[in-house]
mmCIF file of C-alpha atoms and ligand atoms in Angstrom:
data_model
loop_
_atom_site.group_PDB
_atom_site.id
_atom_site.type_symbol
_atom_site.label_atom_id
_atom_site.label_comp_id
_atom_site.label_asym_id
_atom_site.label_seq_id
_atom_site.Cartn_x
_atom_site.Cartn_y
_atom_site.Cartn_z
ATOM 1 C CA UNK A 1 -17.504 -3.304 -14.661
ATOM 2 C CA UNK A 2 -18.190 -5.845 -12.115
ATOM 3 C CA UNK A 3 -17.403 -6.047 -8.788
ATOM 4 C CA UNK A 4 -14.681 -8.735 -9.728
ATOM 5 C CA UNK A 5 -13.171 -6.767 -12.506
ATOM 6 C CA UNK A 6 -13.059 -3.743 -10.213
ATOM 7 C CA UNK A 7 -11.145 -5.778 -7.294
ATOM 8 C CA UNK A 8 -8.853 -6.940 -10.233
ATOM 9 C CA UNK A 9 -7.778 -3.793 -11.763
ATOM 10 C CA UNK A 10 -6.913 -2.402 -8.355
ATOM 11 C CA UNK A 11 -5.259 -5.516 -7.149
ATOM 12 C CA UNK A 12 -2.829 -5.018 -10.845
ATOM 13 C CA UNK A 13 -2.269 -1.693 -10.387
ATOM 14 C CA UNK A 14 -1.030 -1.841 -6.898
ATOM 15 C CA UNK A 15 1.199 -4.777 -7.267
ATOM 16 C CA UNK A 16 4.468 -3.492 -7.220
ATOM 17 C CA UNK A 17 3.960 -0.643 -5.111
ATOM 18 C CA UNK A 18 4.002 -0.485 -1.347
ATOM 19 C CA UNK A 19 2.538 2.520 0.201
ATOM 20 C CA UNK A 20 1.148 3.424 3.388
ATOM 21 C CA UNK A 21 -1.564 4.969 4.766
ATOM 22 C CA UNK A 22 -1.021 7.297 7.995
ATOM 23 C CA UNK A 23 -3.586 8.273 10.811
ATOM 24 C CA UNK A 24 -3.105 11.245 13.276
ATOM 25 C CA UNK A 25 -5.728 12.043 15.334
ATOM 26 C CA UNK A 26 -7.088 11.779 19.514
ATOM 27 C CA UNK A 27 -6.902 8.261 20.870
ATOM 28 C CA UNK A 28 -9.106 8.653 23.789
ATOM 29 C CA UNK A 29 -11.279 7.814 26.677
ATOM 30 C CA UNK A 30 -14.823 8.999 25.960
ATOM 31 C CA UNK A 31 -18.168 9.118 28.762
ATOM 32 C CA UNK A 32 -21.226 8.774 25.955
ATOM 33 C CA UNK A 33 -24.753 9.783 26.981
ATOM 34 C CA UNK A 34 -27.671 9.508 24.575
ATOM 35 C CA UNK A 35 -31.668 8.808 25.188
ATOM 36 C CA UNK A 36 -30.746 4.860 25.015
ATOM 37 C CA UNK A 37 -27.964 4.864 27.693
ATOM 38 C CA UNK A 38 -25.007 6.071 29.170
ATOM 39 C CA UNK A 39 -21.494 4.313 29.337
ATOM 40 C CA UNK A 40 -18.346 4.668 31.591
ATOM 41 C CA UNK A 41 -14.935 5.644 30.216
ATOM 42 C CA UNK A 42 -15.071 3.806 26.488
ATOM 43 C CA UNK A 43 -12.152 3.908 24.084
ATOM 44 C CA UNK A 44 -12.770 6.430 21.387
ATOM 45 C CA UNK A 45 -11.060 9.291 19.794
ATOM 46 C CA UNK A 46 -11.266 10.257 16.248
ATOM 47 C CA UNK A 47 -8.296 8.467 15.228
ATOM 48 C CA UNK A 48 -9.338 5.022 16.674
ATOM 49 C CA UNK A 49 -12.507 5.608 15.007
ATOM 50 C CA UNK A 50 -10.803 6.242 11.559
ATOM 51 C CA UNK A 51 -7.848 3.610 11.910
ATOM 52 C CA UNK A 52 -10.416 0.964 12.522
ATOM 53 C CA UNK A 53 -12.590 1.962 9.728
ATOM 54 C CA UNK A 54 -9.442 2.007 7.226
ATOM 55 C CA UNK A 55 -8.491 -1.285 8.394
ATOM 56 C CA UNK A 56 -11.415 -2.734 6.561
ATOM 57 C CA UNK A 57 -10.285 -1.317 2.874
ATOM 58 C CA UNK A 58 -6.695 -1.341 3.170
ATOM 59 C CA UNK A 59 -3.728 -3.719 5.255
ATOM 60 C CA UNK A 60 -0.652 -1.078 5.623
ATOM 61 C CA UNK A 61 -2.503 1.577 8.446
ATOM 62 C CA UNK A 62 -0.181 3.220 10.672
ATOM 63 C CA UNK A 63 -1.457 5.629 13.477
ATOM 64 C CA UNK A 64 0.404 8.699 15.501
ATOM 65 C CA UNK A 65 -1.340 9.601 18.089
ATOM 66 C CA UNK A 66 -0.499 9.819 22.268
ATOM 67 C CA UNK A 67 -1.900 8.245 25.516
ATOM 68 C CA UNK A 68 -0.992 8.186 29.057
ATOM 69 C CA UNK A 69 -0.387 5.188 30.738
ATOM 70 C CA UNK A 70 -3.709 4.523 31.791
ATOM 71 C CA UNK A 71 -4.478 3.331 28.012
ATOM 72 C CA UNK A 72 -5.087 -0.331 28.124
ATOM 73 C CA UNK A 73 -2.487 -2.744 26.238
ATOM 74 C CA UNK A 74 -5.433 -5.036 24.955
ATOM 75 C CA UNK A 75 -6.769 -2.067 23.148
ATOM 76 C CA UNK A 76 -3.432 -1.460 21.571
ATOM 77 C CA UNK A 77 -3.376 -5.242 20.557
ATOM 78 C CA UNK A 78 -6.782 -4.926 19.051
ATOM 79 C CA UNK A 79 -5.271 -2.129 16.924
ATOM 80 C CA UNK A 80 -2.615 -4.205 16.134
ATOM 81 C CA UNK A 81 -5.538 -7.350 15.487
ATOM 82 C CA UNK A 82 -6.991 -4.998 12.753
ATOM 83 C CA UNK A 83 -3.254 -4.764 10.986
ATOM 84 C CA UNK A 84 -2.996 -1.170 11.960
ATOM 85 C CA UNK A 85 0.759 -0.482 12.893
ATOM 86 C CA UNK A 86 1.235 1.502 16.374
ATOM 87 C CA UNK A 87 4.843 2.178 16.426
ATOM 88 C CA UNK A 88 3.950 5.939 16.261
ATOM 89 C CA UNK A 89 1.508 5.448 19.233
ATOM 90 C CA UNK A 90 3.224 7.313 22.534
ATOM 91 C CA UNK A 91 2.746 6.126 25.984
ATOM 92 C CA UNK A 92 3.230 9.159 28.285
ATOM 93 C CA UNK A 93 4.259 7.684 31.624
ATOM 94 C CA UNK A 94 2.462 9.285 34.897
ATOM 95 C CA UNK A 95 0.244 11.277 32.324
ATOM 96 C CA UNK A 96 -3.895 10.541 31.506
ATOM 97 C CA UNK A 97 -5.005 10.109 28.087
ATOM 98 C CA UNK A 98 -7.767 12.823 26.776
ATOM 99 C CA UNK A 99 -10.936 12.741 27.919
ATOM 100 C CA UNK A 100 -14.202 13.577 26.292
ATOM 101 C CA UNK A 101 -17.595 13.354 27.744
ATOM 102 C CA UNK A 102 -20.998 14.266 25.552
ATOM 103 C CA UNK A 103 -24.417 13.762 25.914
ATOM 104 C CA UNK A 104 -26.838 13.758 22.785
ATOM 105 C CA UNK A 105 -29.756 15.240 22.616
ATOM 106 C CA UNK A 106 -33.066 13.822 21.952
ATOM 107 C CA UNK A 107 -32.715 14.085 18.250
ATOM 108 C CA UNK A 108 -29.462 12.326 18.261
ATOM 109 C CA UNK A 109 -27.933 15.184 15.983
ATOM 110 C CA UNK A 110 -27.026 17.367 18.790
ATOM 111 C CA UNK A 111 -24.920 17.058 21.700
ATOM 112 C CA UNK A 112 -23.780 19.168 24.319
ATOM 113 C CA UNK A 113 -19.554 18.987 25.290
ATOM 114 C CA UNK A 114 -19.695 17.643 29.259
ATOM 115 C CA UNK A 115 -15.844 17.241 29.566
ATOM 116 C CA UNK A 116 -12.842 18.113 26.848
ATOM 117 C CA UNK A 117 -9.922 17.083 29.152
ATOM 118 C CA UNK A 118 -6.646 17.403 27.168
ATOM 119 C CA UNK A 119 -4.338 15.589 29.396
ATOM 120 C CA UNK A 120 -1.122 14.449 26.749
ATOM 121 C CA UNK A 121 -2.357 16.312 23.799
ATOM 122 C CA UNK A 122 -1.942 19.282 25.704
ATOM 123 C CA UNK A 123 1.998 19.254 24.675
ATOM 124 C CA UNK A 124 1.769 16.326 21.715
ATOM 125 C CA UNK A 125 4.963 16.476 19.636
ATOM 126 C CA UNK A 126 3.941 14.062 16.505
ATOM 127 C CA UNK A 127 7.159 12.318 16.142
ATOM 128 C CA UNK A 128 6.564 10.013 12.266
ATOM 129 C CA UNK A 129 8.788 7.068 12.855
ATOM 130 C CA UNK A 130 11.504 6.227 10.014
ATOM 131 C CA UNK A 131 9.144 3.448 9.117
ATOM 132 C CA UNK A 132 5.983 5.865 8.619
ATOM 133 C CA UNK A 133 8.234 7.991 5.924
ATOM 134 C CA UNK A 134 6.095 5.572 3.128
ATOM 135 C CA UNK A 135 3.144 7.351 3.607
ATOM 136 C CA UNK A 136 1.229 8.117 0.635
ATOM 137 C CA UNK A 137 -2.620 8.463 1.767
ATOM 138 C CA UNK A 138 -2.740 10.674 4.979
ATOM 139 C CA UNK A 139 -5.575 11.177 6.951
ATOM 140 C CA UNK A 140 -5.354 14.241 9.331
ATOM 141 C CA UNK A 141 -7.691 13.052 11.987
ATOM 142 C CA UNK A 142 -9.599 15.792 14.276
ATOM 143 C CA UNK A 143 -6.839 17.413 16.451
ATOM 144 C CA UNK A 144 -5.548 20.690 17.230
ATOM 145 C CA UNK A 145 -4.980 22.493 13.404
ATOM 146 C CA UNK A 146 -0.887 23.412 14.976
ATOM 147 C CA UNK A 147 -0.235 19.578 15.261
ATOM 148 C CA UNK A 148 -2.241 18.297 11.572
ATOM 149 C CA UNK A 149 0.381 20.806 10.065
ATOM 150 C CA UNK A 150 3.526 19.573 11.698
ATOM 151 C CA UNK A 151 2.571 16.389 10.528
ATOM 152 C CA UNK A 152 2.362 17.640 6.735
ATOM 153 C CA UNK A 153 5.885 19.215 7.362
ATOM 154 C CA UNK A 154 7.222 16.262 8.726
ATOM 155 C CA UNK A 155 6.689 14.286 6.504
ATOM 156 C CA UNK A 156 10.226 13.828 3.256
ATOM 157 C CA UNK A 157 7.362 13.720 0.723
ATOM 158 C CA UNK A 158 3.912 15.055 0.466
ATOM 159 C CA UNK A 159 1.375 12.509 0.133
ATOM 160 C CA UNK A 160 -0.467 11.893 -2.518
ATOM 161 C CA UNK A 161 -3.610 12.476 -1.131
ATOM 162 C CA UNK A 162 -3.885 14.654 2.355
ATOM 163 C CA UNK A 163 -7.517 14.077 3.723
ATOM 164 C CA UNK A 164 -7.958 16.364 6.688
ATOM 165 C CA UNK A 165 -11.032 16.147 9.449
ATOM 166 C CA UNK A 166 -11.421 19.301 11.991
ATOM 167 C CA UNK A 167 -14.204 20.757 13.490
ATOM 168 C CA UNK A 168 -15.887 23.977 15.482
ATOM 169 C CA UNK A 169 -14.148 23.472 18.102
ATOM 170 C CA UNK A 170 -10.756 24.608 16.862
ATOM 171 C CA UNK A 171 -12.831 27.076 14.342
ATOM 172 C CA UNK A 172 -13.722 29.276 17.794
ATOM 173 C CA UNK A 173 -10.191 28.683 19.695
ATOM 174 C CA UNK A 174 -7.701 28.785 16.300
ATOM 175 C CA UNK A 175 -8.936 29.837 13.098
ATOM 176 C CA UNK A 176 -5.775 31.441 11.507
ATOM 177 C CA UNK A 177 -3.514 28.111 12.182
ATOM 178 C CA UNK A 178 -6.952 26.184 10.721
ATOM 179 C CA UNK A 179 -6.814 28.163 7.936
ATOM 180 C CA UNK A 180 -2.924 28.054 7.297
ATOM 181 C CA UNK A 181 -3.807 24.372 7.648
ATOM 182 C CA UNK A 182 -6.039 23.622 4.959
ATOM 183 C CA UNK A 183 -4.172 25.768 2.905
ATOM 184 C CA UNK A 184 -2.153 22.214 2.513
ATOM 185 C CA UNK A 185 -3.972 19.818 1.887
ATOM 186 C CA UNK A 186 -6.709 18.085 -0.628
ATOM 187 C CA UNK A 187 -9.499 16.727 1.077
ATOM 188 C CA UNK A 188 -11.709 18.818 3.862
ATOM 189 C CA UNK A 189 -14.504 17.048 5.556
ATOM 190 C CA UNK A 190 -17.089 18.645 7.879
ATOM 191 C CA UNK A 191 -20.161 19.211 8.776
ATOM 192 C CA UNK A 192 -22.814 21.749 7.541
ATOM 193 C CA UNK A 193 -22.849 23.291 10.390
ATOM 194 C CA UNK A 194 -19.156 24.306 10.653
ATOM 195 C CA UNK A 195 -19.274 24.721 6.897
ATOM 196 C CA UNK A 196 -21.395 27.711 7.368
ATOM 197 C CA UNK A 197 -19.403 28.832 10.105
ATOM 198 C CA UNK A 198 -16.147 28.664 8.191
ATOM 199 C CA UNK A 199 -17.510 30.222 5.110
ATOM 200 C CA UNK A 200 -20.279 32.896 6.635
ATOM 201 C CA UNK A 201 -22.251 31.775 4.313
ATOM 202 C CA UNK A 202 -25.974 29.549 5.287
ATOM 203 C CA UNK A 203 -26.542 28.079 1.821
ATOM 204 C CA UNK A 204 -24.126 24.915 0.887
ATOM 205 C CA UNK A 205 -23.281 26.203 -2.689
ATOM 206 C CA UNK A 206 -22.035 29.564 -1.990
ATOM 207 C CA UNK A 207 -20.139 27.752 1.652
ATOM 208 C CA UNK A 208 -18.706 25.295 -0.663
ATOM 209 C CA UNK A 209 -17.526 27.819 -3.515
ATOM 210 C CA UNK A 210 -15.964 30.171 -0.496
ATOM 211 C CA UNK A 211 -14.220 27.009 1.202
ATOM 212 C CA UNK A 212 -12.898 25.651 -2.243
ATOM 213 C CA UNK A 213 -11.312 28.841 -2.364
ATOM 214 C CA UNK A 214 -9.266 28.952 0.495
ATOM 215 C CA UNK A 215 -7.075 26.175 -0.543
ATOM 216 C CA UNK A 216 -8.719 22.276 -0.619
ATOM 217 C CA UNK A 217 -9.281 20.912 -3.778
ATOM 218 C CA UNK A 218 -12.400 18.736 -2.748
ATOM 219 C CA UNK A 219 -14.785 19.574 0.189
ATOM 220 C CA UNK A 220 -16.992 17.127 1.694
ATOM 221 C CA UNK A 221 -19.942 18.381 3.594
ATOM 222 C CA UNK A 222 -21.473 15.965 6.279
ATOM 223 C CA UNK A 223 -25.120 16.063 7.050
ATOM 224 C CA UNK A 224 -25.415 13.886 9.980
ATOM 225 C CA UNK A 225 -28.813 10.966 8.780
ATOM 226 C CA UNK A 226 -29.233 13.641 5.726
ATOM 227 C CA UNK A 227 -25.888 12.081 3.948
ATOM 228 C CA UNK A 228 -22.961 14.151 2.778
ATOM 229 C CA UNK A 229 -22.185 16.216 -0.675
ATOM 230 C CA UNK A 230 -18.872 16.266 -2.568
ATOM 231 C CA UNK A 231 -17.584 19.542 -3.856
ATOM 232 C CA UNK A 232 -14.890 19.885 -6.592
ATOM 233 C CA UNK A 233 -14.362 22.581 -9.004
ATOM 234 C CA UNK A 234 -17.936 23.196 -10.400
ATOM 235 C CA UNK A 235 -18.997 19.278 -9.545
ATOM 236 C CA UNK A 236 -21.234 18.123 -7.171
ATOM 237 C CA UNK A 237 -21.679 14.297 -5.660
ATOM 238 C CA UNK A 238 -24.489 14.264 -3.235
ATOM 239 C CA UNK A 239 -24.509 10.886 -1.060
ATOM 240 C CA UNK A 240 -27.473 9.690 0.584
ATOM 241 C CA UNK A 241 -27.164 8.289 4.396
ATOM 242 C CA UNK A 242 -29.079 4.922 5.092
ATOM 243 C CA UNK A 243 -32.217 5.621 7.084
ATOM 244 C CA UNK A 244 -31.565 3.450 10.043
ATOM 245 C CA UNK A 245 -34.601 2.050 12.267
ATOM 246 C CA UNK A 246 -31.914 1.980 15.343
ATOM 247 C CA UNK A 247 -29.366 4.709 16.058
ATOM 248 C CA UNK A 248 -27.727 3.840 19.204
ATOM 249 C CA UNK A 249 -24.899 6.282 18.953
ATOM 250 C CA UNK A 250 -23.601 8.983 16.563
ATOM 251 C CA UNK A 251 -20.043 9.598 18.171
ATOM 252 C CA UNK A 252 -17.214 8.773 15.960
ATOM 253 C CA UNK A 253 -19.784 8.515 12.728
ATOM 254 C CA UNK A 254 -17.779 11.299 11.219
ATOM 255 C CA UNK A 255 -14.609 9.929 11.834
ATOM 256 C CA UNK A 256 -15.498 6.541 11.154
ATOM 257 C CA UNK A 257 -16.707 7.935 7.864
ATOM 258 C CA UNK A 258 -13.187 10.046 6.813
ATOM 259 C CA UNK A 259 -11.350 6.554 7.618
ATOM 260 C CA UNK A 260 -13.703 4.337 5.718
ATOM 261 C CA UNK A 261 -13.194 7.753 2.756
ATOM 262 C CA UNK A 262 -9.749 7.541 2.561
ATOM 263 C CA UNK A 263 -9.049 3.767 3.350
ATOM 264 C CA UNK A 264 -11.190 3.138 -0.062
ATOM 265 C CA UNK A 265 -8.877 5.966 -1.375
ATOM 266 C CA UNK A 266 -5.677 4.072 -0.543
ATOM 267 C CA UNK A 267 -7.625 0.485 -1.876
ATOM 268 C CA UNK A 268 -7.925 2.441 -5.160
ATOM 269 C CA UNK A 269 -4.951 4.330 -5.243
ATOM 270 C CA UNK A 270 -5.739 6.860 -7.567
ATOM 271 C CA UNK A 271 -7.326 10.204 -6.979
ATOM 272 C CA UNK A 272 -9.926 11.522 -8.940
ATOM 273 C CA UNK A 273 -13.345 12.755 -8.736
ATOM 274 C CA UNK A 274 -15.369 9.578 -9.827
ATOM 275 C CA UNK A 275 -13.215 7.020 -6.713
ATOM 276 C CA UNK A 276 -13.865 10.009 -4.589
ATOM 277 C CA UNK A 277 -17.656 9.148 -5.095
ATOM 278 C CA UNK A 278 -17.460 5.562 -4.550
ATOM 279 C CA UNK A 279 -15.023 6.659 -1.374
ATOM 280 C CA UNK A 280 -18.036 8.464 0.069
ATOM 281 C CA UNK A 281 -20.412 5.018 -0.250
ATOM 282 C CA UNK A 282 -17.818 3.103 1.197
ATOM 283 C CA UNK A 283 -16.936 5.817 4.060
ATOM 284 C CA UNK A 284 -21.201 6.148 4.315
ATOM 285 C CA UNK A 285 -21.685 2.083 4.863
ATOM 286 C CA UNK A 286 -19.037 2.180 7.628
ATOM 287 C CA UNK A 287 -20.355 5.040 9.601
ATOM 288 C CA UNK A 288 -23.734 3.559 9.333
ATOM 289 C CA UNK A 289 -22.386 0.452 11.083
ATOM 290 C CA UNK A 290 -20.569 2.485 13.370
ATOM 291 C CA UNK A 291 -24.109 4.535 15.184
ATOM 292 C CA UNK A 292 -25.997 1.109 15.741
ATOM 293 C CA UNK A 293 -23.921 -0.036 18.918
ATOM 294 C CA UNK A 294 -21.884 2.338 21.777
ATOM 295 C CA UNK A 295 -18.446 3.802 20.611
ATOM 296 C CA UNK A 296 -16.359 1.455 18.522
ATOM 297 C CA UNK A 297 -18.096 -1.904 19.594
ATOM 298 C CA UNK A 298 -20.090 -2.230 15.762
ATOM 299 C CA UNK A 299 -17.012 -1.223 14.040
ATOM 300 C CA UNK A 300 -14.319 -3.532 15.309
ATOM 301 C CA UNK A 301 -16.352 -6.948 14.277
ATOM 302 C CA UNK A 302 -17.217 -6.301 11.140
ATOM 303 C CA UNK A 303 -17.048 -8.739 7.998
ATOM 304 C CA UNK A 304 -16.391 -7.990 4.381
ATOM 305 C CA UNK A 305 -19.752 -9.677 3.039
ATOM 306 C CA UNK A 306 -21.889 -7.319 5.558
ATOM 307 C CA UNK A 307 -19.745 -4.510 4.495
ATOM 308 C CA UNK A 308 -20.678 -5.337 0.897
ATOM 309 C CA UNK A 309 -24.521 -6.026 1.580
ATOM 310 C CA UNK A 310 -24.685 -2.623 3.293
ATOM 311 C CA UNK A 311 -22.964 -1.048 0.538
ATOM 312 C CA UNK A 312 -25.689 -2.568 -1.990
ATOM 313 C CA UNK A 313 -28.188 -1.031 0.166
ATOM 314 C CA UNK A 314 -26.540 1.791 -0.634
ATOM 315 C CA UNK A 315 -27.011 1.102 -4.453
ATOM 316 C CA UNK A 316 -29.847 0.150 -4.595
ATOM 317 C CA UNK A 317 -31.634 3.386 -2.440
ATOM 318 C CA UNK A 318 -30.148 6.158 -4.575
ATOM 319 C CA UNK A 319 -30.253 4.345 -8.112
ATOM 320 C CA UNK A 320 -33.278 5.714 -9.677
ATOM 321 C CA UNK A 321 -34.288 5.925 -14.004
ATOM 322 C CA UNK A 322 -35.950 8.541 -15.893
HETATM 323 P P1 LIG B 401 -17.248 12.760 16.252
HETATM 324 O O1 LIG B 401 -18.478 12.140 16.843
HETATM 325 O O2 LIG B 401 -16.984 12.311 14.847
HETATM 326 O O3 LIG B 401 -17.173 14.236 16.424
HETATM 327 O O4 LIG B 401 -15.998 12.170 17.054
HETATM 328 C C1 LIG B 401 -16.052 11.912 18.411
HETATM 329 C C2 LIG B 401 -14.639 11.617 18.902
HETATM 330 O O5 LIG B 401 -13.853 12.796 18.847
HETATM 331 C C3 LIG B 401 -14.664 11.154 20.343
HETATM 332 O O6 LIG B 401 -14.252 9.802 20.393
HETATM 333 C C4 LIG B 401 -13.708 12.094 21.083
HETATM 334 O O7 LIG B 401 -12.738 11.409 21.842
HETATM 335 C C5 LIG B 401 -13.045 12.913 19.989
HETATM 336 N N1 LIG B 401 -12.981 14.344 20.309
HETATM 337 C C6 LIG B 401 -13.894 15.091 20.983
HETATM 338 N N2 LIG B 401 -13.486 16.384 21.080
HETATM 339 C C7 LIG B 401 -12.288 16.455 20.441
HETATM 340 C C8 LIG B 401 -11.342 17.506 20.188
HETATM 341 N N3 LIG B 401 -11.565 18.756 20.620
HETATM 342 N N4 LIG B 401 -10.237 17.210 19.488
HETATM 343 C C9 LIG B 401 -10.021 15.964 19.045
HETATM 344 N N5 LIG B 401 -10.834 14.919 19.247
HETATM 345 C C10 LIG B 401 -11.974 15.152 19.938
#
């Protein structure tokens, strides 16, 4: 098929139906550190990285998240510049937005936690506006495991697809509401690291096999510059990542690369195995955009045709004949 046919047959079959796709997640001020620089308070957060990324597949994001009032209302208008709704954004009055500082090591896989300063997550309440009730691709951005399930249960219908992002964080400070968590939901993504430590197991396989058995249907393991493998049933996907001559910095690659996942998801619209592997390509090109500047300053400028060359790149690395 080409790449025209493709567009076409997704353009037909989502003509007559209007669907939504819904971000939770931290909407943040971050302090970055890595061997190339340092910056001040940046905007980050795991759902800003994964609303943005979205924006680039599909036009109907909506994002529930919190701030305080220190959150700037040009950043909110740059959301809304990208198409992604924030009616379910809160604005705590008097209160600070969360605060994360980190500081990579010389590697640029590692990175040591500086500052995790809740602020208004401390006590979020995710109230889904009337409007949000649409949603039908859901993308359970990193946040405390409690919150990603209220979300599921308040929600009329269960999405079609629940995508959910967490990491070791809330592994170490709430593993049964983690686990009750991803009891519900489709789609886990994280990294091999925290795969072994959810599972107890080192190898990947026998991680993936324990992890598919505790309730998602796919797993998605990231591997930081090594790429990221699909699990489903007995089926494997392995995705490579773009060796990159510059990596400026990693934060928000992960996130960057669940948005880009399920935004190509939501394009699509249907769920099965073989989208799920184009998903990953798509979700891969964005997060390699995403490490070659600070924060989100790569991924809010970004065109279609680059999106497309880097996705060729892509192609044209892993396509091999025997
Ligand atoms: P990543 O590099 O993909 O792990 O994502 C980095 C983003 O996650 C930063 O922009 C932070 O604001 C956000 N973040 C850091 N710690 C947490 C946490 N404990 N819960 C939710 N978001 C976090």
């Amino acid at each position: 098929m080409t790449y025209f046919q493709l567009n076409f047959t997704i353009f037909a079959e989502n003509l007559f139906v209007i669907m939504s796709l819904l971000v939770i997640g931290t909407v943040a001020f971050d302090a970055i550190e890595t061997p190339f620089g340092k910056t001040d308070k940046i905007v980050g957060g795991a759902a800003t990285y994964a609303s943005l990324a979205a924006s680039y597949f599909y036009d109907n994001v909506k994002i529930v998240a919190v701030v305080g009032d220190d959150f700037p209302e040009s950043e909110i208008k740059d959301f809304n510049n990208h198409h992604i709704n924030t009616e379910g954004l809160q604005i705590k009055n008097g209160e600070k937005s969360f605060f994360w500082a980190g500081k990579y090591h010389n590697d640029m896989n590692s990175r040591d936690t500086l500052v995790t300063e809740l602020n208004v997550l401390a006590d979020f309440d995710p109230v889904i506006p009337v409007s949000y009730q649409d949603c039908e691709f859901l993308m359970l951005g990193n946040l405390t495991p409690q919150v990603q399930q209220t979300v599921i249960k308040r929600l009329a219908n269960r999405p079609k697809l629940i995508v959910m992002d967490t990491m070791n964080f809330w592994m170490d400070i709430a593993l049964d509401d983690l686990l009750e968590t991803i009891k519900l939901i489709d789609v886990l993504t994280i990294n091999d690291a925290e795969a072994r430590q959810l599972s107890g197991e080192y190898s990947l396989v026998k991680a993936a096999r324990k992890i598919l058995q505790m309730g998602p249907k796919y797993l998605i393991i990231k591997k930081g510059e090594h790429g990221a493998l699909l699990f489903h049933e007995d089926k494997i996907f392995a995705a490579p990542a773009l060796p990159l001559a510059e990596v400026f910095d990693p934060t928000g690659a992960g996130d960057t690369f669940a948005g880009g996942f399920i935004g190509y998801m939501a394009k699509v619209g249907t769920v099965n195995f073989n989208n799920m592997k184009n998903a990953i390509i798509f979700g891969s090109a964005l997060a390699s955009f995403c490490v070659e500047k600070f924060g989100t300053e790569k991924i809010r400028n970004l065109s279609q045709q680059e999106i497309a060359a880097r996705v060729e790149e892509f192609i044209s690395l892993a396509k091999f004949e025997i």
